PDB file of C-alpha atoms in Angstrom:
ATOM      1  CA  MET A   3     -92.982 -32.155-125.420  1.00  0.00           C
ATOM      2  CA  THR A   4     -91.706 -34.635-122.629  1.00  0.00           C
ATOM      3  CA  LYS A   5     -91.549 -37.714-125.027  1.00  0.00           C
ATOM      4  CA  GLU A   6     -89.203 -38.276-127.652  1.00  0.00           C
ATOM      5  CA  LYS A   7     -91.360 -37.749-130.852  1.00  0.00           C
ATOM      6  CA  THR A   8     -90.981 -38.123-134.725  1.00  0.00           C
ATOM      7  CA  ILE A   9     -90.917 -34.681-136.248  1.00  0.00           C
ATOM      8  CA  LEU A  10     -91.089 -33.509-139.628  1.00  0.00           C
ATOM      9  CA  VAL A  11     -90.417 -29.907-140.394  1.00  0.00           C
ATOM     10  CA  THR A  12     -91.361 -29.005-144.198  1.00  0.00           C
ATOM     11  CA  GLY A  13     -89.173 -26.363-145.660  1.00  0.00           C
ATOM     12  CA  GLY A  14     -86.501 -27.243-142.689  1.00  0.00           C
ATOM     13  CA  ASN A  15     -83.184 -26.212-144.633  1.00  0.00           C
ATOM     14  CA  ARG A  16     -83.086 -22.489-143.685  1.00  0.00           C
ATOM     15  CA  GLY A  17     -84.520 -19.768-141.492  1.00  0.00           C
ATOM     16  CA  ILE A  18     -87.501 -20.736-138.923  1.00  0.00           C
ATOM     17  CA  GLY A  19     -87.708 -24.291-140.102  1.00  0.00           C
ATOM     18  CA  LEU A  20     -83.498 -24.812-139.794  1.00  0.00           C
ATOM     19  CA  ALA A  21     -84.151 -23.328-136.446  1.00  0.00           C
ATOM     20  CA  SER A  22     -87.068 -25.312-135.202  1.00  0.00           C
ATOM     21  CA  ALA A  23     -85.506 -28.586-136.585  1.00  0.00           C
ATOM     22  CA  GLN A  24     -82.253 -27.773-134.591  1.00  0.00           C
ATOM     23  CA  LEU A  25     -84.163 -26.788-131.291  1.00  0.00           C
ATOM     24  CA  LEU A  26     -86.319 -30.120-131.491  1.00  0.00           C
ATOM     25  CA  ALA A  27     -82.929 -32.109-132.178  1.00  0.00           C
ATOM     26  CA  ASP A  28     -81.652 -30.311-129.166  1.00  0.00           C
ATOM     27  CA  GLN A  29     -84.494 -31.402-127.288  1.00  0.00           C
ATOM     28  CA  GLY A  30     -83.694 -35.212-128.072  1.00  0.00           C
ATOM     29  CA  HIS A  31     -86.605 -35.624-130.803  1.00  0.00           C
ATOM     30  CA  ARG A  32     -86.208 -37.712-133.697  1.00  0.00           C
ATOM     31  CA  VAL A  33     -86.112 -34.817-136.367  1.00  0.00           C
ATOM     32  CA  ALA A  34     -86.651 -34.710-140.389  1.00  0.00           C
ATOM     33  CA  VAL A  35     -86.744 -31.978-142.788  1.00  0.00           C
ATOM     34  CA  THR A  36     -87.616 -31.852-146.213  1.00  0.00           C
ATOM     35  CA  SER A  37     -86.971 -29.167-148.967  1.00  0.00           C
ATOM     36  CA  ARG A  38     -86.145 -29.017-152.705  1.00  0.00           C
ATOM     37  CA  ASN A  39     -82.341 -28.548-151.694  1.00  0.00           C
ATOM     38  CA  PRO A  40     -81.441 -30.683-148.970  1.00  0.00           C
ATOM     39  CA  GLU A  41     -78.546 -30.342-147.283  1.00  0.00           C
ATOM     40  CA  SER A  42     -76.557 -32.458-144.867  1.00  0.00           C
ATOM     41  CA  PHE A  43     -76.199 -29.730-141.961  1.00  0.00           C
ATOM     42  CA  ASP A  44     -76.340 -31.738-138.675  1.00  0.00           C
ATOM     43  CA  ASP A  45     -75.722 -35.452-137.873  1.00  0.00           C
ATOM     44  CA  ARG A  46     -78.928 -35.619-135.619  1.00  0.00           C
ATOM     45  CA  ILE A  47     -81.626 -34.567-138.506  1.00  0.00           C
ATOM     46  CA  LEU A  48     -82.518 -36.616-141.446  1.00  0.00           C
ATOM     47  CA  SER A  49     -82.706 -34.408-144.640  1.00  0.00           C
ATOM     48  CA  ILE A  50     -84.631 -35.560-147.567  1.00  0.00           C
ATOM     49  CA  ALA A  51     -85.430 -33.883-151.069  1.00  0.00           C
ATOM     50  CA  CYS A  52     -88.842 -33.148-151.360  1.00  0.00           C
ATOM     51  CA  ASP A  53     -91.172 -30.857-153.648  1.00  0.00           C
ATOM     52  CA  GLN A  54     -94.326 -30.148-151.639  1.00  0.00           C
ATOM     53  CA  THR A  55     -96.095 -29.885-154.940  1.00  0.00           C
ATOM     54  CA  ASP A  56     -95.687 -32.993-155.924  1.00  0.00           C
ATOM     55  CA  SER A  57     -97.639 -36.018-154.491  1.00  0.00           C
ATOM     56  CA  ASP A  58     -95.253 -38.667-155.120  1.00  0.00           C
ATOM     57  CA  ALA A  59     -92.410 -36.829-153.689  1.00  0.00           C
ATOM     58  CA  VAL A  60     -94.366 -36.289-150.674  1.00  0.00           C
ATOM     59  CA  GLU A  61     -95.587 -39.789-150.188  1.00  0.00           C
ATOM     60  CA  ALA A  62     -91.661 -41.168-151.177  1.00  0.00           C
ATOM     61  CA  ALA A  63     -90.340 -38.467-148.418  1.00  0.00           C
ATOM     62  CA  PHE A  64     -93.096 -40.239-145.460  1.00  0.00           C
ATOM     63  CA  GLU A  65     -92.053 -43.543-146.516  1.00  0.00           C
ATOM     64  CA  ALA A  66     -88.103 -42.727-146.081  1.00  0.00           C
ATOM     65  CA  ILE A  67     -88.682 -41.035-142.756  1.00  0.00           C
ATOM     66  CA  GLU A  68     -90.683 -43.880-141.691  1.00  0.00           C
ATOM     67  CA  SER A  69     -88.087 -46.290-142.477  1.00  0.00           C
ATOM     68  CA  GLU A  70     -85.186 -44.048-140.820  1.00  0.00           C
ATOM     69  CA  LEU A  71     -87.127 -42.896-137.875  1.00  0.00           C
ATOM     70  CA  GLY A  72     -90.373 -44.314-137.282  1.00  0.00           C
ATOM     71  CA  SER A  73     -94.216 -42.778-138.012  1.00  0.00           C
ATOM     72  CA  VAL A  74     -94.337 -39.171-138.053  1.00  0.00           C
ATOM     73  CA  GLU A  75     -96.039 -37.886-135.167  1.00  0.00           C
ATOM     74  CA  VAL A  76     -95.842 -34.036-135.215  1.00  0.00           C
ATOM     75  CA  LEU A  77     -95.560 -32.200-138.630  1.00  0.00           C
ATOM     76  CA  ILE A  78     -94.566 -28.309-138.821  1.00  0.00           C
ATOM     77  CA  ALA A  79     -95.669 -27.180-142.305  1.00  0.00           C
ATOM     78  CA  ASN A  80     -93.075 -24.554-142.472  1.00  0.00           C
ATOM     79  CA  ALA A  81     -92.736 -24.830-146.548  1.00  0.00           C
ATOM     80  CA  GLY A  82     -94.228 -22.325-149.112  1.00  0.00           C
ATOM     81  CA  ILE A  83     -92.982 -19.105-150.571  1.00  0.00           C
ATOM     82  CA  THR A  84     -95.029 -17.183-153.053  1.00  0.00           C
ATOM     83  CA  ARG A  85     -93.243 -14.589-155.473  1.00  0.00           C
ATOM     84  CA  ASP A  86     -96.242 -11.793-155.643  1.00  0.00           C
ATOM     85  CA  GLN A  87     -97.597 -12.472-152.078  1.00  0.00           C
ATOM     86  CA  LEU A  88    -100.924 -12.883-153.220  1.00  0.00           C
ATOM     87  CA  LEU A  89    -102.957 -15.971-151.669  1.00  0.00           C
ATOM     88  CA  LEU A  90    -105.839 -15.619-153.700  1.00  0.00           C
ATOM     89  CA  ARG A  91    -103.967 -16.115-156.797  1.00  0.00           C
ATOM     90  CA  MET A  92    -102.706 -19.953-155.823  1.00  0.00           C
ATOM     91  CA  SER A  93    -104.416 -22.838-157.155  1.00  0.00           C
ATOM     92  CA  ASP A  94    -103.402 -25.734-154.941  1.00  0.00           C
TER      93      ASP A  94
END
């Protein structure tokens, strides 16, 4: 990416999501992360509490990001775990 973009990384508080967010911030992008347990780990990254299963929380997160950083241009959908690893059992 050559132009600075506003990027949202869901599940960005650890692992691949955190590494992606930090790399994108290093490249000069405006980065926000959402997670159920947000931490302020990097001044360059906006961290927002958001339960991805709650549509009202997702809407509020997008509003907060747009207010702070502008409209989200890139979404990295990294959030999600399953305890039994069976995708077929998931409802939504």
